[in-house]
PDB file of C-alpha atoms and ligand atoms in Angstrom:
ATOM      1  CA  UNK S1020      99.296 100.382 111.820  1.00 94.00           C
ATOM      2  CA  UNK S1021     100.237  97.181 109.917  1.00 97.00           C
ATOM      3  CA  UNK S1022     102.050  94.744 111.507  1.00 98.00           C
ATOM      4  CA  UNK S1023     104.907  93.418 110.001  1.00 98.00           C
ATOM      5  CA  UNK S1024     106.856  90.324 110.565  1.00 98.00           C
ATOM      6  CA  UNK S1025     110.392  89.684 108.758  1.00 98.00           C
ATOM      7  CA  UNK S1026     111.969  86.364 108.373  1.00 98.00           C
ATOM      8  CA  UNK S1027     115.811  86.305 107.801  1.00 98.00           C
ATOM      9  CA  UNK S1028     118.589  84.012 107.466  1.00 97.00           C
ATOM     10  CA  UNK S1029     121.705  85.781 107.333  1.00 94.00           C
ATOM     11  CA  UNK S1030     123.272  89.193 107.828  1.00 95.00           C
ATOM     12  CA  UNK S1031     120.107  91.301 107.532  1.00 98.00           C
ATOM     13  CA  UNK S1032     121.091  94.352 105.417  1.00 98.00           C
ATOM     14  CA  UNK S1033     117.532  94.409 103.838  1.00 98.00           C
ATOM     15  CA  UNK S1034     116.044  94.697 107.713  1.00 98.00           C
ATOM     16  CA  UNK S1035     118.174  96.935 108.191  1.00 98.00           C
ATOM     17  CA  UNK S1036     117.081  99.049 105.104  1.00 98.00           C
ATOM     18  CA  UNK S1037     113.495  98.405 106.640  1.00 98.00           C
ATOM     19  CA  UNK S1038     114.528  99.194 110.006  1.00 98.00           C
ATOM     20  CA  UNK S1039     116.142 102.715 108.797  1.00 98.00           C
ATOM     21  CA  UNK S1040     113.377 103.613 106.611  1.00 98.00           C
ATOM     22  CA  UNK S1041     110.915 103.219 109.481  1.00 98.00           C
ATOM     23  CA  UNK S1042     113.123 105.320 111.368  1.00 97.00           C
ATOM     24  CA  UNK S1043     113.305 108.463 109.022  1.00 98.00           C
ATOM     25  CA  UNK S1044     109.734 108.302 107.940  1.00 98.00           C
ATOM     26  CA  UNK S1045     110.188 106.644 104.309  1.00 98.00           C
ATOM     27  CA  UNK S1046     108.163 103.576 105.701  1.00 98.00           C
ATOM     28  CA  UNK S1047     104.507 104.998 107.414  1.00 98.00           C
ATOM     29  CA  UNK S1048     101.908 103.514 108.989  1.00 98.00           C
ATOM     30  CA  UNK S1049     103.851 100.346 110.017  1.00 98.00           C
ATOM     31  CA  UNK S1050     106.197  98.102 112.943  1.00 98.00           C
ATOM     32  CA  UNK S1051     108.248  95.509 112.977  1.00 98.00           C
ATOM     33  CA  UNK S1052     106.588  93.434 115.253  1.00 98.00           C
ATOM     34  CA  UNK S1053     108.980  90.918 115.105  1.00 98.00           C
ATOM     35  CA  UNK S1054     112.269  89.080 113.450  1.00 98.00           C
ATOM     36  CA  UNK S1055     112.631  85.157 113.009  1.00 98.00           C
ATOM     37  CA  UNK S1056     115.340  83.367 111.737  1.00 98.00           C
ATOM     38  CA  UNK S1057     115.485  79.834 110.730  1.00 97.00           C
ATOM     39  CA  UNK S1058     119.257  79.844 112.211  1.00 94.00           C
ATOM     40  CA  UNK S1059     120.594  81.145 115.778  1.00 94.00           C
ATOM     41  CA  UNK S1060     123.341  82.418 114.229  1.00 95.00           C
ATOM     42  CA  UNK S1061     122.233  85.035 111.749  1.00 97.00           C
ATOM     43  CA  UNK S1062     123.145  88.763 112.281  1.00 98.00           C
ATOM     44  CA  UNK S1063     119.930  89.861 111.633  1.00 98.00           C
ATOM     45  CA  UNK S1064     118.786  89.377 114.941  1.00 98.00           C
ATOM     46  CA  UNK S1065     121.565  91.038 116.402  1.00 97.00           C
ATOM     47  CA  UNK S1066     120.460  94.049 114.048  1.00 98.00           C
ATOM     48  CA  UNK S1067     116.577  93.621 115.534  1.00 98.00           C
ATOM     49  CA  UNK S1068     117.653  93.361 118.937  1.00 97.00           C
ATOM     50  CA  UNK S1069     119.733  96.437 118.791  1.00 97.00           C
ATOM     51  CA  UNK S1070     116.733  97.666 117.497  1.00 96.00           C
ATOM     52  CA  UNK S1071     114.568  96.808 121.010  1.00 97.00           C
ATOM     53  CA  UNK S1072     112.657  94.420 118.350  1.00 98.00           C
ATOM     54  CA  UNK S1073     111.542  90.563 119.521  1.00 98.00           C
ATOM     55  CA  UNK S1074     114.277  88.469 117.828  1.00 98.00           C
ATOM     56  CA  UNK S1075     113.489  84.536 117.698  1.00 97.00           C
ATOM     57  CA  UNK S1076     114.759  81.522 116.074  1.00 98.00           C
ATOM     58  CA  UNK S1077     112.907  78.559 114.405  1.00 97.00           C
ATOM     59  CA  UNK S1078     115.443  76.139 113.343  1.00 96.00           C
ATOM     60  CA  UNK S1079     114.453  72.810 111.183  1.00 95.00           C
ATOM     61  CA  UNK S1080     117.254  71.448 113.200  1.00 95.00           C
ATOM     62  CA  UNK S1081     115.153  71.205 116.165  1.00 96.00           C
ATOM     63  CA  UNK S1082     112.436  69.387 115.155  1.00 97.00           C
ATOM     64  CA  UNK S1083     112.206  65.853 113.905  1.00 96.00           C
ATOM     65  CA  UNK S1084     110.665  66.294 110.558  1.00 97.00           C
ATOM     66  CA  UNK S1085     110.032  69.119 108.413  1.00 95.00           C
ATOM     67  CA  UNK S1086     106.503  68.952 108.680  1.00 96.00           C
ATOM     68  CA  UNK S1087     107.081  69.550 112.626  1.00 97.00           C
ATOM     69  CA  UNK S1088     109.166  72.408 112.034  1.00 97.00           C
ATOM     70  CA  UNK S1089     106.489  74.007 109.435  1.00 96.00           C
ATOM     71  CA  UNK S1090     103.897  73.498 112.081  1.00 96.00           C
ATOM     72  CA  UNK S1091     106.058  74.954 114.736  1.00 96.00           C
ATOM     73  CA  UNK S1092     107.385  77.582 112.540  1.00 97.00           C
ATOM     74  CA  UNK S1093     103.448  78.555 111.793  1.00 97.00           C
ATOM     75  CA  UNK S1094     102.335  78.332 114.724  1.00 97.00           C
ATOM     76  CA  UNK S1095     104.933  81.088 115.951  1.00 97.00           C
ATOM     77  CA  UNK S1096     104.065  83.481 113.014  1.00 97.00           C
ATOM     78  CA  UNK S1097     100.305  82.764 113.286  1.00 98.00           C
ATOM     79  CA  UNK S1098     101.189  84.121 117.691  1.00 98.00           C
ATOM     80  CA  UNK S1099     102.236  87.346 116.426  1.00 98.00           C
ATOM     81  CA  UNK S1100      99.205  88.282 114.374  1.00 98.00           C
ATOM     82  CA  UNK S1101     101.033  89.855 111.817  1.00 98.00           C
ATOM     83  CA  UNK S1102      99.078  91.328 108.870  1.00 98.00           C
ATOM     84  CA  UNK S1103     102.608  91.853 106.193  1.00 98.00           C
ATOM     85  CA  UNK S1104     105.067  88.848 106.125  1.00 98.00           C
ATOM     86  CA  UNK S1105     108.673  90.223 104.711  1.00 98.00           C
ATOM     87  CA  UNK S1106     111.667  87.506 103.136  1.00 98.00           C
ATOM     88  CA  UNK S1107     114.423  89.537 103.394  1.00 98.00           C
ATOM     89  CA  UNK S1108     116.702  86.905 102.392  1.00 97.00           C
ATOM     90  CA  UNK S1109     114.488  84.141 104.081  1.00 97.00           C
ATOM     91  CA  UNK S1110     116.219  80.673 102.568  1.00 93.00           C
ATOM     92  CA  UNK S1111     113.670  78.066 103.631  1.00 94.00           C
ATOM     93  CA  UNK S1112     110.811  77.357 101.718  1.00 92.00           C
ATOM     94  CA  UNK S1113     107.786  78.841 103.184  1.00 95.00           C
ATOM     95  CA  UNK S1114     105.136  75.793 103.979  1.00 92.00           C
ATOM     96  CA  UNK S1115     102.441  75.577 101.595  1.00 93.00           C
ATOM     97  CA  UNK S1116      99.497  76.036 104.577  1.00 93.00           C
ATOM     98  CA  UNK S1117     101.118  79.013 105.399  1.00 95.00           C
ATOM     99  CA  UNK S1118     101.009  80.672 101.818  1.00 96.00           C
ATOM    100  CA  UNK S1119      96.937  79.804 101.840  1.00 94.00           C
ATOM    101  CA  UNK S1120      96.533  81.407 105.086  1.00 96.00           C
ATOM    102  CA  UNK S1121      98.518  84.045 103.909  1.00 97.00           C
ATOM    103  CA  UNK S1122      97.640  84.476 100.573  1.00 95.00           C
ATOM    104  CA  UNK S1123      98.828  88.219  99.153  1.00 96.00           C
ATOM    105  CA  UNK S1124     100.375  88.897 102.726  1.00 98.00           C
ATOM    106  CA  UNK S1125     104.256  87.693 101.687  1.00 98.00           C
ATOM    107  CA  UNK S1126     106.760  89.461 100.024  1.00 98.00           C
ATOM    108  CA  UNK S1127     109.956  88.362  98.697  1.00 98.00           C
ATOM    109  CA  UNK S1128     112.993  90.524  98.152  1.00 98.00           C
ATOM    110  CA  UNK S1129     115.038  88.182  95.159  1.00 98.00           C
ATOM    111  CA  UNK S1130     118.343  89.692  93.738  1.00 98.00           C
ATOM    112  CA  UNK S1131     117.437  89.732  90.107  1.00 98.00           C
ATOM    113  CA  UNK S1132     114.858  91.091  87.295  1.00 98.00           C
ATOM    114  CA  UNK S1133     112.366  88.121  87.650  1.00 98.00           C
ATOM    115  CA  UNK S1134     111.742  85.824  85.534  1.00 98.00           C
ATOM    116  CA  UNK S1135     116.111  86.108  85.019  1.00 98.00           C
ATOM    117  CA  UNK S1136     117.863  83.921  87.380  1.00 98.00           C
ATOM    118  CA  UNK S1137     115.420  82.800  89.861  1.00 98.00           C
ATOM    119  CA  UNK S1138     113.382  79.755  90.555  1.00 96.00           C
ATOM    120  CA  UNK S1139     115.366  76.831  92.410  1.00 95.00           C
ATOM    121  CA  UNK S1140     118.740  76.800  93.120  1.00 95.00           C
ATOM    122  CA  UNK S1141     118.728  80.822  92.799  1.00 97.00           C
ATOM    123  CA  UNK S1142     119.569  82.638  95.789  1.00 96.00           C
ATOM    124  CA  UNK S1143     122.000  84.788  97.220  1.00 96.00           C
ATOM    125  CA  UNK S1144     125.662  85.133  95.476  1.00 97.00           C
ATOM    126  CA  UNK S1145     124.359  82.280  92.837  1.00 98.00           C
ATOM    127  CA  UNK S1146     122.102  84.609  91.106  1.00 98.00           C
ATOM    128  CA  UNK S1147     125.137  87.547  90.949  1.00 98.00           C
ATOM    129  CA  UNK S1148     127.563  84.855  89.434  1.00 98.00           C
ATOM    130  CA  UNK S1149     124.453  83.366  87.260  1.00 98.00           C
ATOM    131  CA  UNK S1150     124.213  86.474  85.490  1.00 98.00           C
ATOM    132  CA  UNK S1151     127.837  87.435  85.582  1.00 98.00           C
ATOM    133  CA  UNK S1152     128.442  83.959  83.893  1.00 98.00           C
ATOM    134  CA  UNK S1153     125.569  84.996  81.117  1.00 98.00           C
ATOM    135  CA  UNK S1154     126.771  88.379  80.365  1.00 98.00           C
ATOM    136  CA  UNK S1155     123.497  89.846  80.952  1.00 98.00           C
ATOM    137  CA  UNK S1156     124.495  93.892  80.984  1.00 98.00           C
ATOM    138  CA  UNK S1157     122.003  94.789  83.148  1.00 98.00           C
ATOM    139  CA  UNK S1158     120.581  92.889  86.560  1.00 98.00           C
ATOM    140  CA  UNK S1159     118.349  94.579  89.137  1.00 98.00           C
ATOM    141  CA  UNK S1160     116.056  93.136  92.008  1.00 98.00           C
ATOM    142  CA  UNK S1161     112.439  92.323  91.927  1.00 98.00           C
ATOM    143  CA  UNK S1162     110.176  92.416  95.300  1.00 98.00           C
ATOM    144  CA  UNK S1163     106.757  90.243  94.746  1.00 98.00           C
ATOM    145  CA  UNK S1164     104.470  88.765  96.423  1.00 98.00           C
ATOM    146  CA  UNK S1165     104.876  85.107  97.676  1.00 98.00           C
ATOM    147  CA  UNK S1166     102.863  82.332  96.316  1.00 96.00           C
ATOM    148  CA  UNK S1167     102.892  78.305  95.805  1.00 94.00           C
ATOM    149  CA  UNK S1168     106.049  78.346  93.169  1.00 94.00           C
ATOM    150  CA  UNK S1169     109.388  79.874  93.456  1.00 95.00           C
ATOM    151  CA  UNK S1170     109.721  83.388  92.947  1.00 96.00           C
ATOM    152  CA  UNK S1171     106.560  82.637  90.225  1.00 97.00           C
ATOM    153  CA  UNK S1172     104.128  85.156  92.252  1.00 97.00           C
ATOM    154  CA  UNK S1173     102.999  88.769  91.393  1.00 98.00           C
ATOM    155  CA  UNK S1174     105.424  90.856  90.765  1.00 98.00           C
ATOM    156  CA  UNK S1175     105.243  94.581  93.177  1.00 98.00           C
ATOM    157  CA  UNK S1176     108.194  96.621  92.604  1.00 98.00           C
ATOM    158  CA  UNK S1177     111.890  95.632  89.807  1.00 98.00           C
ATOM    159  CA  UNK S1178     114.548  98.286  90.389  1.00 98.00           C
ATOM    160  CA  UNK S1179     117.123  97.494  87.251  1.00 99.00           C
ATOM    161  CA  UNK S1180     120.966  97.705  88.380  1.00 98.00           C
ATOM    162  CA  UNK S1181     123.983  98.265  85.481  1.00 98.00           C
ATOM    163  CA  UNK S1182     126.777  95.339  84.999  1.00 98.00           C
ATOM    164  CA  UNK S1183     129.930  96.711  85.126  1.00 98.00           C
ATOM    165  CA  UNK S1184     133.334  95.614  83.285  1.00 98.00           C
ATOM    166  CA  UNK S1185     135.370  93.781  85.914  1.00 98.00           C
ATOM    167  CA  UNK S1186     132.643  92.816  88.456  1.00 98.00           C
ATOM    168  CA  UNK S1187     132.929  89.746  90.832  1.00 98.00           C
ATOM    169  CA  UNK S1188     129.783  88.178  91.883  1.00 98.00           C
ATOM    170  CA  UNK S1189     130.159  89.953  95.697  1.00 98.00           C
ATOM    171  CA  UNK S1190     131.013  93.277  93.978  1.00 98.00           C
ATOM    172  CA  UNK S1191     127.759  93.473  91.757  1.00 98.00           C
ATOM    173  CA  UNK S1192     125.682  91.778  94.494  1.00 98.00           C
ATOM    174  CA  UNK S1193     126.588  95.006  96.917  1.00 98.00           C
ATOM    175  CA  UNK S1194     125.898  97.024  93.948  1.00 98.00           C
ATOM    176  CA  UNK S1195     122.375  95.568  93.614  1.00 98.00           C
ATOM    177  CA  UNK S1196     121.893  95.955  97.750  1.00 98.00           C
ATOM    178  CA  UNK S1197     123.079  99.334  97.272  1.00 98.00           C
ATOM    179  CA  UNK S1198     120.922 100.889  94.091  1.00 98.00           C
ATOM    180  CA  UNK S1199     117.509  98.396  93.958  1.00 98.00           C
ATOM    181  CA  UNK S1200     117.224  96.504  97.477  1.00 98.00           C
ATOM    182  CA  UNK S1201     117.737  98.695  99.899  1.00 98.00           C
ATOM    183  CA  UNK S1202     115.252 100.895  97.941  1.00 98.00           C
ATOM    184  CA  UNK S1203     112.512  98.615  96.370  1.00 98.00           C
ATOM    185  CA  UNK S1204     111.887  96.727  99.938  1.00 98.00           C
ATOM    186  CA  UNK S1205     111.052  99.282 102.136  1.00 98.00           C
ATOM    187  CA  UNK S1206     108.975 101.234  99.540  1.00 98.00           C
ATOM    188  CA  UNK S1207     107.033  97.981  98.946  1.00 98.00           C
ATOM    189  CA  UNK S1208     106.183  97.739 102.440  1.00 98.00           C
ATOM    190  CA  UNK S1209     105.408 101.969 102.212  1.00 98.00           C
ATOM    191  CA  UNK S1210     102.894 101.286  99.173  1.00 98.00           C
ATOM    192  CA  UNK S1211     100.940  97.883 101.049  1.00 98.00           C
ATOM    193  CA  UNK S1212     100.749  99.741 104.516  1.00 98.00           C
ATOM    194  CA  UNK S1213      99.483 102.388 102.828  1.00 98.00           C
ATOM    195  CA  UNK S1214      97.107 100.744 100.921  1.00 97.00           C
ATOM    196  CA  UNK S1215      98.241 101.931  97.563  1.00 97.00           C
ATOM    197  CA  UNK S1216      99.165  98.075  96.395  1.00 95.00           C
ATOM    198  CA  UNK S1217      96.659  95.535  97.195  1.00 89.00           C
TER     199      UNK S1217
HETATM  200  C1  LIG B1968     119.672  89.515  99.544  1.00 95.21           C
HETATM  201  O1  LIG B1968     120.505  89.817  98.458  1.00 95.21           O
HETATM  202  C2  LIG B1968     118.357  88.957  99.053  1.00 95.21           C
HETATM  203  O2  LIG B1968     117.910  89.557  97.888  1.00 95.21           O
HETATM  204  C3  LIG B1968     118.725  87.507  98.843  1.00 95.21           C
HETATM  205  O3  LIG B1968     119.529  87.188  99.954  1.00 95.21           O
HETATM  206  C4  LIG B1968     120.254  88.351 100.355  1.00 95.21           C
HETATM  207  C5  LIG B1968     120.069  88.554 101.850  1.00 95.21           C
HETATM  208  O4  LIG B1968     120.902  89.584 102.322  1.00 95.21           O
HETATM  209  N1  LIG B1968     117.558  86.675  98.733  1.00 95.21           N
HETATM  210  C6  LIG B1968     117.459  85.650  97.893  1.00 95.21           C
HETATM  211  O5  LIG B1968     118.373  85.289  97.187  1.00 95.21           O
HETATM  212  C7  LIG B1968     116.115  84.952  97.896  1.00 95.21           C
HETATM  213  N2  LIG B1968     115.988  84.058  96.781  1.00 95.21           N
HETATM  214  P1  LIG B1968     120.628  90.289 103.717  1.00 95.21           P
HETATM  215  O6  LIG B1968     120.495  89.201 104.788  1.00 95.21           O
HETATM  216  O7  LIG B1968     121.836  91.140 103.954  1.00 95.21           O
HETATM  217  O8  LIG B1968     119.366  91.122 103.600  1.00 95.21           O
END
């Protein structure tokens, strides 16, 4: 049974896609061991407790200087002995000792067709109003694995979304949630926990 560990910031729709898909079978051969959030107030850990799952926070906040927080926030993933690390909409940048240790055991969920609109500066409603602004006709969302760049690593899973006529940034972001995240993530986790992407 892999372990899995998600890290969240905000209102957790993608755990909750993972949550579901454990539920009904579409996920095998793996738990949620545990949610972390880098800020107290982020749904998703109402969504894991709900769920009877271990819901904590590590907030940079708390801790003098980001190299205590990376330490601290290690040292709490490292406790869980988690073999599958999940960003489901994880905004802090993961700490470089952490992607050596866990090299080819993160995945990132980013709301685009990588290499479009991603790298710095690219996350959340930016990348929806990124390619709204460049008229692109067709978006999508990527899930790859995590590694010493931004949203550079191997790529796992693209689900490709249409543009429609008319579309605000939070409309086609819903759209892309709806018809490529929701799906992509939790069969990503499906094809590593059953060993059929390495
Ligand atoms: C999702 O759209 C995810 O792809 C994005 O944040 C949102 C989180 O929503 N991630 C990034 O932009 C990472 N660069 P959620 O909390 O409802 O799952």
């Amino acid at each position: 049974m892999l372990r899995v560990g998600v890290m969240v910031s905000g209102g957790g729709t993608n755990l909750q896609a993972i949550l579901d898909a454990i539920d009904v079978g579409a996920i095998t051969n793996a738990q949620v061991c545990v949610v972390i959030a880098n800020n107290p107030g982020a749904y998703a850990l109402e969504r894991a407790r709900k769920h009877g799952i271990e819901a904590v926070c590590v907030s940079p906040r708390d801790y003098e200087s980001r190299d205590a927080f990376n330490q601290a926030f290690l040292e709490k993933v490292d406790s869980y002995e988690l073999d599958l690390i999940v960003l489901a909409g994880f905004l802090v940048k993961i700490p470089e000792a952490m992607i050596g240790k866990y090299a080819r055991r993160i995945i990132n969920i980013h709301p685009s067709l990588i290499p479009s609109f991603c790298g710095v500066g690219y996350y959340g409603l930016k990348v929806h109003e990124a390619a709204l602004e460049r008229g692109v006709k067709v978006t999508g969302a990527t899930v790859h694995f995590v590694d010493e760049g931004m949203d550079t690593g191997p790529i796992i899973l693209q689900k490709a979304v249409e543009v429609r006529e008319g579309d605000t940034p939070e409309v086609l972001q819903r759209r892309v949630m709806e018809q490529a995240e929701w799906i992509i993530l939790p069969k990503a986790i499906d094809l590593i926990a059953n060993g059929k992407v390495k």
